[in-house]
């Protein structure tokens, strides 16, 4: 929330429901359906309201019945019971076996050595890849849900391809990616050929040709300065203020007085947020906890504390 909240009363708190990738680019969505586009160069400035904590966002469109408290560092922002309900009817949790929609199997690349296999409903297009922050990807197959699931298991077992990449590993390499789209897609190209050559490939799954899609320009990663750290969690009274230099998956890369800081927007959900400065704070401040990145050489981000 930057200057998007102007026009509402200063005392009005906004509740973020997450970052969504729309046709026009990334947007912060707010309870009630409002959206705030996040073009590069936009100033983001908000303050966490005093006097309250972070509460559970509920499950499947329903509010948490007890407004349970959730940890500041949780990216799920759900209490244990709501998290269970949310996953009770979830493709990701493998609790649905009779979904009639066709599913794409994809290979995604997040940086050198960081590849994964996944599935997404065909009707969603590439939205799932944008949400995960995939630097580039290619479709691998298309077919029924259970055939898509079997192909995931096949690639994990036969080619040792994971189905998850931790977000910390994705963030650590974004400012040091290969310069050309061909270089970035090289690992996917090799793996795509090996995957389609497997004899155990499910017959119900239509094999898709190798057609890499690159997201570097979409995310704004070309020439991205190395981040100095990432927000580890919001706190009551804390201020976030910076200029958007890139958006990848749920992550905002913000230029601040201390350098580029990454904010995982999933940490914003469950808090009441107000325009920075409306309670007397400094709109130029950045006073939420930041976990600094460790560097072994100037300009090269090697890991996290």
XYZ file of N, CA, C and O in Angstrom, residues 91-246:
624
model
N -5.411 -29.365 -4.674
C -4.583 -30.138 -5.595
C -3.163 -30.226 -5.066
O -2.510 -31.272 -5.121
N -2.655 -29.099 -4.519
C -1.281 -29.076 -4.015
C -1.075 -30.086 -2.894
O -0.006 -30.676 -2.763
N -2.109 -30.283 -2.075
C -2.003 -31.227 -0.963
C -2.359 -32.654 -1.376
O -2.363 -33.558 -0.553
N -2.674 -32.838 -2.678
C -2.991 -34.161 -3.213
C -4.230 -34.747 -2.545
O -4.310 -35.959 -2.307
N -5.227 -33.894 -2.249
C -6.464 -34.365 -1.633
C -7.613 -34.430 -2.632
O -8.735 -34.726 -2.256
N -7.345 -34.132 -3.916
C -8.365 -34.210 -4.964
C -7.918 -35.246 -5.988
O -6.801 -35.194 -6.487
N -8.799 -36.187 -6.298
C -8.459 -37.189 -7.298
C -9.424 -37.174 -8.479
O -9.166 -37.823 -9.493
N -10.527 -36.427 -8.365
C -11.564 -36.493 -9.388
C -11.777 -35.161 -10.107
O -12.847 -34.918 -10.679
N -10.786 -34.285 -10.098
C -10.902 -33.010 -10.805
C -10.903 -33.305 -12.312
O -9.932 -33.855 -12.838
N -11.958 -32.920 -13.031
C -12.029 -33.263 -14.458
C -11.234 -32.337 -15.371
O -11.102 -32.601 -16.564
N -10.690 -31.274 -14.851
C -9.980 -30.312 -15.695
C -8.653 -30.891 -16.190
O -8.016 -31.663 -15.486
N -8.220 -30.491 -17.393
C -6.894 -30.892 -17.854
C -5.813 -30.112 -17.112
O -6.008 -28.944 -16.751
N -4.678 -30.766 -16.916
C -3.562 -30.163 -16.182
C -2.294 -30.174 -17.022
O -2.003 -31.138 -17.719
N -1.566 -29.060 -16.926
C -0.246 -28.979 -17.524
C 0.793 -29.507 -16.538
O 0.721 -29.215 -15.329
N 1.764 -30.228 -17.036
C 2.985 -30.528 -16.290
C 4.043 -29.570 -16.831
O 4.130 -29.351 -18.042
N 4.832 -28.976 -15.948
C 5.826 -27.998 -16.385
C 7.176 -28.260 -15.729
O 7.268 -28.893 -14.670
N 8.202 -27.743 -16.376
C 9.544 -27.667 -15.795
C 9.854 -26.190 -15.588
O 9.698 -25.388 -16.512
N 10.269 -25.823 -14.380
C 10.561 -24.424 -14.072
C 11.994 -24.291 -13.575
O 12.514 -25.174 -12.889
N 12.607 -23.162 -13.908
C 14.002 -22.873 -13.545
C 14.047 -21.555 -12.778
O 13.478 -20.550 -13.202
N 14.737 -21.563 -11.628
C 14.801 -20.387 -10.761
C 16.212 -19.821 -10.638
O 16.411 -18.788 -10.004
N 17.181 -20.506 -11.214
C 18.571 -20.109 -11.140
C 19.429 -21.339 -11.371
O 18.917 -22.467 -11.457
N 20.742 -21.175 -11.490
C 21.630 -22.309 -11.754
C 21.419 -23.462 -10.776
O 21.531 -23.301 -9.558
N 21.062 -24.622 -11.321
C 20.846 -25.806 -10.502
C 19.511 -25.859 -9.797
O 19.219 -26.844 -9.109
N 18.678 -24.845 -9.950
C 17.398 -24.782 -9.238
C 16.252 -25.040 -10.214
O 15.660 -24.119 -10.776
N 15.946 -26.312 -10.442
C 14.851 -26.710 -11.325
C 13.822 -27.494 -10.526
O 14.155 -28.179 -9.555
N 12.573 -27.424 -10.977
C 11.522 -28.209 -10.344
C 10.499 -28.637 -11.375
O 10.401 -28.056 -12.464
N 9.739 -29.660 -11.027
C 8.610 -30.091 -11.832
C 7.347 -29.735 -11.058
O 7.337 -29.735 -9.823
N 6.279 -29.404 -11.766
C 5.028 -29.074 -11.111
C 3.863 -29.245 -12.060
O 4.044 -29.535 -13.247
N 2.644 -29.072 -11.531
C 1.451 -29.136 -12.357
C 0.573 -27.932 -12.063
O 0.628 -27.351 -10.974
N -0.220 -27.538 -13.047
C -1.155 -26.435 -12.886
C -2.310 -26.641 -13.851
O -2.124 -27.186 -14.942
N -3.514 -26.241 -13.450
C -4.680 -26.388 -14.320
C -4.458 -25.613 -15.615
O -3.962 -24.481 -15.594
N -4.801 -26.203 -16.735
C -4.590 -25.566 -18.036
C -5.241 -24.192 -18.093
O -4.686 -23.250 -18.667
N -6.417 -24.054 -17.478
C -7.156 -22.790 -17.549
C -6.424 -21.637 -16.865
O -6.698 -20.474 -17.135
N -5.448 -21.944 -16.002
C -4.709 -20.896 -15.299
C -3.559 -20.335 -16.127
O -2.938 -19.343 -15.728
N -3.252 -20.955 -17.258
C -2.152 -20.474 -18.072
C -0.858 -20.476 -17.281
O -0.553 -21.432 -16.559
N -0.085 -19.386 -17.410
C 1.223 -19.315 -16.739
C 1.160 -18.635 -15.374
O 2.198 -18.355 -14.778
N -0.050 -18.375 -14.851
C -0.181 -17.650 -13.581
C 0.589 -18.330 -12.450
O 1.241 -17.669 -11.636
N 0.528 -19.657 -12.386
C 1.207 -20.386 -11.319
C 2.713 -20.171 -11.376
O 3.384 -20.065 -10.354
N 3.272 -20.086 -12.579
C 4.709 -19.885 -12.718
C 5.110 -18.481 -12.283
O 6.165 -18.274 -11.653
N 4.278 -17.483 -12.592
C 4.532 -16.117 -12.139
C 4.443 -16.037 -10.618
O 5.251 -15.372 -9.963
N 3.459 -16.712 -10.037
C 3.281 -16.695 -8.588
C 4.468 -17.305 -7.855
O 4.802 -16.897 -6.749
N 5.108 -18.288 -8.469
C 6.254 -18.947 -7.833
C 7.572 -18.221 -8.074
O 8.575 -18.549 -7.451
N 7.561 -17.260 -8.995
C 8.802 -16.561 -9.300
C 9.711 -17.340 -10.224
O 10.940 -17.175 -10.174
N 9.137 -18.170 -11.112
C 9.951 -18.943 -12.051
C 10.622 -18.002 -13.046
O 9.960 -17.209 -13.702
N 11.937 -18.096 -13.183
C 12.667 -17.250 -14.128
C 12.334 -17.661 -15.564
O 12.140 -16.816 -16.438
N 12.280 -18.954 -15.817
C 11.825 -19.438 -17.110
C 11.199 -20.812 -16.920
O 11.404 -21.482 -15.902
N 10.405 -21.235 -17.906
C 9.729 -22.522 -17.796
C 9.379 -23.029 -19.191
O 9.415 -22.290 -20.182
N 9.007 -24.300 -19.255
C 8.454 -24.885 -20.469
C 7.421 -25.918 -20.055
O 7.596 -26.628 -19.057
N 6.332 -25.980 -20.810
C 5.370 -27.061 -20.601
C 6.026 -28.380 -20.978
O 6.883 -28.450 -21.872
N 5.587 -29.431 -20.314
C 6.128 -30.761 -20.566
C 5.041 -31.721 -21.051
O 5.283 -32.580 -21.896
N 3.822 -31.581 -20.514
C 2.729 -32.457 -20.912
C 1.395 -31.862 -20.529
O 1.320 -30.883 -19.777
N 0.312 -32.455 -21.048
C -1.045 -31.990 -20.769
C -1.962 -33.199 -20.745
O -1.940 -34.037 -21.662
N -2.783 -33.283 -19.683
C -3.703 -34.405 -19.596
C -4.459 -34.424 -18.286
O -4.474 -33.429 -17.543
N -5.095 -35.542 -17.958
C -5.875 -35.653 -16.717
C -5.002 -35.469 -15.473
O -3.793 -35.717 -15.502
N -5.646 -35.063 -14.386
C -4.927 -34.765 -13.147
C -4.057 -35.929 -12.685
O -2.882 -35.743 -12.360
N -4.613 -37.130 -12.622
C -3.841 -38.242 -12.068
C -2.661 -38.622 -12.965
O -1.600 -39.023 -12.475
N -2.820 -38.458 -14.295
C -1.683 -38.710 -15.187
C -0.595 -37.658 -14.966
O 0.605 -37.965 -14.990
N -1.016 -36.411 -14.752
C -0.055 -35.345 -14.462
C 0.676 -35.632 -13.160
O 1.896 -35.431 -13.060
N -0.052 -36.100 -12.147
C 0.571 -36.454 -10.866
C 1.596 -37.579 -11.046
O 2.686 -37.551 -10.470
N 1.240 -38.578 -11.855
C 2.176 -39.703 -12.060
C 3.453 -39.227 -12.745
O 4.543 -39.720 -12.457
N 3.317 -38.262 -13.658
C 4.516 -37.756 -14.326
C 5.413 -37.012 -13.335
O 6.648 -37.088 -13.424
N 4.813 -36.279 -12.391
C 5.600 -35.629 -11.337
C 6.418 -36.660 -10.565
O 7.617 -36.483 -10.338
N 5.727 -37.719 -10.145
C 6.397 -38.766 -9.368
C 7.497 -39.448 -10.187
O 8.560 -39.784 -9.662
N 7.237 -39.628 -11.485
C 8.218 -40.255 -12.359
C 9.497 -39.421 -12.439
O 10.617 -39.949 -12.325
N 9.345 -38.110 -12.627
C 10.524 -37.255 -12.742
C 11.284 -37.171 -11.424
O 12.522 -37.100 -11.422
N 10.578 -37.166 -10.316
C 11.261 -37.151 -9.020
C 12.079 -38.430 -8.831
O 13.209 -38.386 -8.348
N 11.489 -39.568 -9.189
C 12.160 -40.841 -8.951
C 13.256 -41.129 -9.979
O 14.368 -41.529 -9.620
N 12.952 -40.902 -11.260
C 13.882 -41.298 -12.317
C 14.968 -40.261 -12.574
O 16.113 -40.618 -12.868
N 14.617 -38.984 -12.476
C 15.568 -37.928 -12.812
C 15.949 -37.062 -11.613
O 16.691 -36.097 -11.759
N 15.398 -37.376 -10.443
C 15.698 -36.654 -9.207
C 15.381 -35.159 -9.332
O 16.178 -34.301 -8.920
N 14.232 -34.863 -9.905
C 13.778 -33.478 -10.037
C 12.822 -33.181 -8.883
O 11.800 -33.863 -8.748
N 13.098 -32.186 -8.038
C 12.207 -31.888 -6.908
C 10.917 -31.216 -7.377
O 10.826 -30.724 -8.515
N 9.917 -31.204 -6.512
C 8.686 -30.483 -6.823
C 8.561 -29.211 -5.992
O 7.532 -28.531 -6.043
N 9.620 -28.868 -5.247
C 9.626 -27.629 -4.470
C 11.041 -27.054 -4.437
O 12.015 -27.801 -4.331
N 11.127 -25.733 -4.491
C 12.383 -25.009 -4.300
C 12.133 -23.971 -3.206
O 11.217 -23.151 -3.337
N 12.885 -23.969 -2.105
C 12.670 -22.981 -1.046
C 12.816 -21.551 -1.565
O 13.697 -21.266 -2.395
N 11.961 -20.643 -1.093
C 12.012 -19.265 -1.559
C 13.350 -18.602 -1.253
O 13.818 -17.764 -2.026
N 13.976 -18.963 -0.144
C 15.266 -18.368 0.185
C 16.306 -18.644 -0.882
O 17.140 -17.785 -1.190
N 16.266 -19.842 -1.472
C 17.221 -20.182 -2.526
C 16.921 -19.400 -3.806
O 17.834 -19.005 -4.541
N 15.650 -19.185 -4.091
C 15.273 -18.405 -5.279
C 15.785 -16.968 -5.150
O 16.339 -16.400 -6.098
N 15.582 -16.363 -3.983
C 15.971 -14.964 -3.781
C 17.471 -14.776 -3.873
O 17.957 -13.741 -4.325
N 18.212 -15.788 -3.431
C 19.662 -15.640 -3.311
C 20.373 -15.516 -4.650
O 21.525 -15.087 -4.698
N 19.701 -15.881 -5.756
C 20.392 -15.894 -7.046
C 19.826 -14.902 -8.060
O 20.334 -14.811 -9.178
N 18.794 -14.156 -7.710
C 18.103 -13.329 -8.707
C 18.955 -12.216 -9.289
O 18.722 -11.789 -10.409
N 19.930 -11.724 -8.548
C 20.752 -10.627 -9.059
C 21.994 -11.128 -9.788
O 22.821 -10.329 -10.214
N 22.137 -12.446 -9.948
C 23.329 -13.003 -10.606
C 22.944 -14.071 -11.617
O 23.585 -15.112 -11.707
N 21.877 -13.802 -12.382
C 21.402 -14.764 -13.377
C 22.201 -14.639 -14.673
O 22.746 -13.577 -14.973
N 22.275 -15.712 -15.485
C 22.911 -15.607 -16.803
C 22.265 -14.499 -17.624
O 21.068 -14.218 -17.493
N 23.043 -13.881 -18.505
C 22.585 -12.696 -19.211
C 21.607 -12.924 -20.334
O 20.816 -12.038 -20.657
N 21.613 -14.104 -20.953
C 20.738 -14.327 -22.104
C 19.651 -15.341 -21.775
O 19.825 -16.219 -20.917
N 18.520 -15.225 -22.491
C 17.408 -16.155 -22.295
C 17.821 -17.579 -22.642
O 17.396 -18.538 -21.990
N 18.671 -17.737 -23.662
C 19.129 -19.069 -24.053
C 19.940 -19.727 -22.939
O 19.784 -20.925 -22.653
N 20.810 -18.951 -22.297
C 21.600 -19.491 -21.185
C 20.698 -19.875 -20.020
O 20.898 -20.903 -19.369
N 19.705 -19.028 -19.751
C 18.810 -19.304 -18.633
C 17.967 -20.558 -18.871
O 17.594 -21.250 -17.918
N 17.655 -20.852 -20.128
C 16.798 -21.994 -20.441
C 17.579 -23.275 -20.702
O 16.969 -24.337 -20.905
N 18.903 -23.225 -20.678
C 19.714 -24.380 -21.090
C 19.431 -25.626 -20.247
O 19.310 -26.733 -20.774
N 19.311 -25.461 -18.934
C 19.080 -26.624 -18.076
C 17.700 -27.223 -18.317
O 17.525 -28.448 -18.275
N 16.704 -26.368 -18.584
C 15.368 -26.872 -18.887
C 15.375 -27.644 -20.207
O 14.737 -28.694 -20.325
N 16.077 -27.123 -21.203
C 16.130 -27.788 -22.512
C 16.667 -29.209 -22.377
O 16.099 -30.173 -22.938
N 17.742 -29.362 -21.610
C 18.357 -30.678 -21.440
C 17.421 -31.618 -20.680
O 17.236 -32.784 -21.067
N 16.794 -31.104 -19.619
C 15.917 -31.935 -18.798
C 14.632 -32.298 -19.540
O 14.110 -33.411 -19.395
N 14.127 -31.380 -20.350
C 12.912 -31.633 -21.115
C 13.107 -32.848 -22.030
O 12.245 -33.750 -22.093
N 14.239 -32.904 -22.719
C 14.516 -34.037 -23.597
C 14.622 -35.345 -22.838
O 14.095 -36.380 -23.271
N 15.296 -35.323 -21.703
C 15.436 -36.533 -20.897
C 14.090 -37.003 -20.356
O 13.822 -38.216 -20.299
N 13.232 -36.056 -19.960
C 11.927 -36.411 -19.397
C 11.045 -37.093 -20.435
O 10.417 -38.128 -20.164
N 10.983 -36.538 -21.651
C 10.117 -37.111 -22.681
C 10.631 -38.447 -23.189
O 9.877 -39.217 -23.792
N 11.900 -38.745 -22.950
C 12.476 -40.012 -23.403
C 12.211 -41.167 -22.439
O 12.479 -42.324 -22.765
N 11.649 -40.874 -21.266
C 11.397 -41.922 -20.277
C 10.326 -42.895 -20.791
O 9.263 -42.486 -21.253
N 10.582 -44.186 -20.679
C 9.630 -45.192 -21.156
C 8.358 -45.233 -20.327
O 7.287 -45.610 -20.823
N 8.459 -44.863 -19.070
C 7.308 -44.959 -18.175
C 6.355 -43.769 -18.289
O 5.429 -43.624 -17.492
N 6.583 -42.895 -19.269
C 5.748 -41.707 -19.428
C 4.271 -42.119 -19.525
O 3.909 -42.976 -20.326
N 3.357 -41.496 -18.713
C 1.931 -41.883 -18.731
C 1.311 -41.702 -20.112
O 1.428 -40.652 -20.732
N 0.641 -42.744 -20.601
C 0.060 -42.698 -21.940
C -1.049 -41.650 -22.055
O -1.291 -41.120 -23.149
N -1.739 -41.366 -20.949
C -2.845 -40.412 -20.991
C -2.370 -38.970 -21.067
O -3.187 -38.058 -21.240
N -1.063 -38.770 -20.941
C -0.520 -37.414 -20.936
C 0.071 -37.076 -22.306
O 0.983 -37.754 -22.775
N -0.482 -36.034 -22.939
C 0.024 -35.579 -24.231
C 1.353 -34.855 -24.030
O 1.457 -33.926 -23.225
N 2.369 -35.272 -24.759
C 3.690 -34.651 -24.622
C 3.709 -33.299 -25.313
O 3.266 -33.165 -26.453
N 4.245 -32.301 -24.637
C 4.308 -30.937 -25.160
C 5.717 -30.651 -25.680
O 6.712 -31.052 -25.065
N 5.843 -29.936 -26.793
C 7.175 -29.597 -27.320
C 7.884 -28.594 -26.414
O 7.237 -27.865 -25.650
N 9.187 -28.561 -26.525
C 9.996 -27.620 -25.747
C 9.818 -26.202 -26.293
O 10.200 -25.918 -27.433
N 9.193 -25.326 -25.493
C 8.996 -23.925 -25.874
C 9.239 -23.072 -24.622
O 8.314 -22.817 -23.850
N 10.469 -22.636 -24.395
C 10.782 -21.901 -23.167
C 10.122 -20.520 -23.133
O 10.017 -19.844 -24.157
N 9.689 -20.135 -21.937
C 9.130 -18.799 -21.676
C 9.993 -18.148 -20.606
O 10.231 -18.751 -19.549
N 10.470 -16.946 -20.868
C 11.388 -16.248 -19.962
C 10.663 -15.087 -19.274
O 9.941 -14.333 -19.917
N 10.855 -14.957 -17.947
C 10.167 -13.934 -17.159
C 11.080 -12.817 -16.647
O 10.643 -12.007 -15.830
N 12.331 -12.778 -17.093
C 13.255 -11.772 -16.557
C 12.724 -10.357 -16.774
O 12.737 -9.523 -15.863
N 12.243 -10.060 -17.963
C 11.721 -8.710 -18.223
C 10.410 -8.466 -17.497
O 10.156 -7.363 -17.014
N 9.561 -9.503 -17.402
C 8.286 -9.368 -16.686
C 8.530 -9.015 -15.225
O 7.857 -8.150 -14.652
N 9.514 -9.672 -14.609
C 9.818 -9.434 -13.197
C 10.664 -8.171 -12.980
O 10.719 -7.653 -11.866
N 11.352 -7.703 -14.027
C 12.238 -6.555 -13.869
C 13.586 -6.909 -13.283
O 14.187 -6.113 -12.548
N 14.094 -8.086 -13.615
C 15.332 -8.573 -12.994
C 16.600 -8.177 -13.740
O 17.702 -8.353 -13.205
N 16.478 -7.685 -14.964
C 17.680 -7.293 -15.712
C 18.378 -6.138 -14.994
O 17.779 -5.103 -14.735
N 19.641 -6.335 -14.645
C 20.380 -5.296 -13.933
C 19.968 -5.114 -12.489
O 20.312 -4.095 -11.871
N 19.263 -6.078 -11.912
C 18.795 -5.953 -10.532
C 19.977 -5.899 -9.559
O 20.826 -6.790 -9.564
N 20.038 -4.859 -8.708
C 21.112 -4.824 -7.696
C 20.947 -5.963 -6.694
O 19.825 -6.382 -6.391
N 22.035 -6.463 -6.182
C 21.972 -7.502 -5.164
C 21.275 -6.964 -3.921
O 21.534 -5.847 -3.479
N 20.366 -7.761 -3.370
C 19.646 -7.353 -2.164
C 20.562 -7.447 -0.948
O 21.432 -8.323 -0.873
N 20.369 -6.548 0.000
C 21.156 -6.575 1.232
C 20.499 -7.446 2.293
O 21.135 -7.832 3.273
N 19.206 -7.748 2.120
C 18.526 -8.569 3.105
C 17.063 -8.738 2.757
O 16.581 -8.240 1.739
N 16.349 -9.446 3.648
C 14.924 -9.686 3.451
C 14.185 -9.416 4.757
O 14.718 -9.631 5.855
N 12.957 -8.921 4.643
C 12.120 -8.703 5.823
C 11.805 -10.060 6.438
O 11.337 -10.975 5.750
N 12.072 -10.222 7.721
C 11.831 -11.498 8.388
C 10.448 -11.575 9.012
O 9.978 -12.656 9.363
N 9.780 -10.432 9.143
C 8.435 -10.409 9.702
C 8.041 -8.981 10.021
O 8.907 -8.143 10.269
N 6.738 -8.708 9.969
C 6.269 -7.379 10.357
C 6.017 -7.341 11.858
O 5.841 -8.379 12.504
N 5.989 -6.140 12.408
C 5.718 -5.941 13.827
C 4.810 -4.731 13.981
O 4.826 -3.823 13.148
N 3.993 -4.730 15.026
C 3.105 -3.604 15.276
C 3.912 -2.312 15.385
O 4.928 -2.264 16.082
N 3.500 -1.289 14.654
C 4.209 -0.017 14.644
C 5.339 0.052 13.641
O 5.906 1.123 13.429
N 5.688 -1.062 13.010
C 6.778 -1.079 12.047
C 6.399 -0.392 10.741
O 5.238 -0.388 10.336
N 7.392 0.202 10.087
C 7.185 0.939 8.842
C 7.978 0.281 7.715
O 9.129 -0.116 7.904
N 7.343 0.160 6.555
C 8.006 -0.270 5.330
C 7.891 0.871 4.339
O 6.807 1.407 4.117
N 9.012 1.268 3.740
C 9.001 2.368 2.782
C 10.121 2.142 1.771
O 11.273 1.969 2.148
N 9.763 2.125 0.491
C 10.776 1.937 -0.540
C 10.174 2.007 -1.924
O 8.964 2.085 -2.091
N 11.036 1.963 -2.928
C 10.616 2.047 -4.321
C 10.733 0.673 -4.965
O 11.745 -0.006 -4.818
N 9.699 0.261 -5.677
C 9.688 -1.044 -6.325
C 10.710 -1.069 -7.465
O 10.630 -0.265 -8.397
N 11.687 -1.982 -7.368
C 12.654 -2.146 -8.457
C 12.441 -3.464 -9.194
O 12.889 -3.610 -10.337
N 11.755 -4.415 -8.567
C 11.436 -5.684 -9.212
C 10.357 -6.378 -8.394
O 10.222 -6.144 -7.178
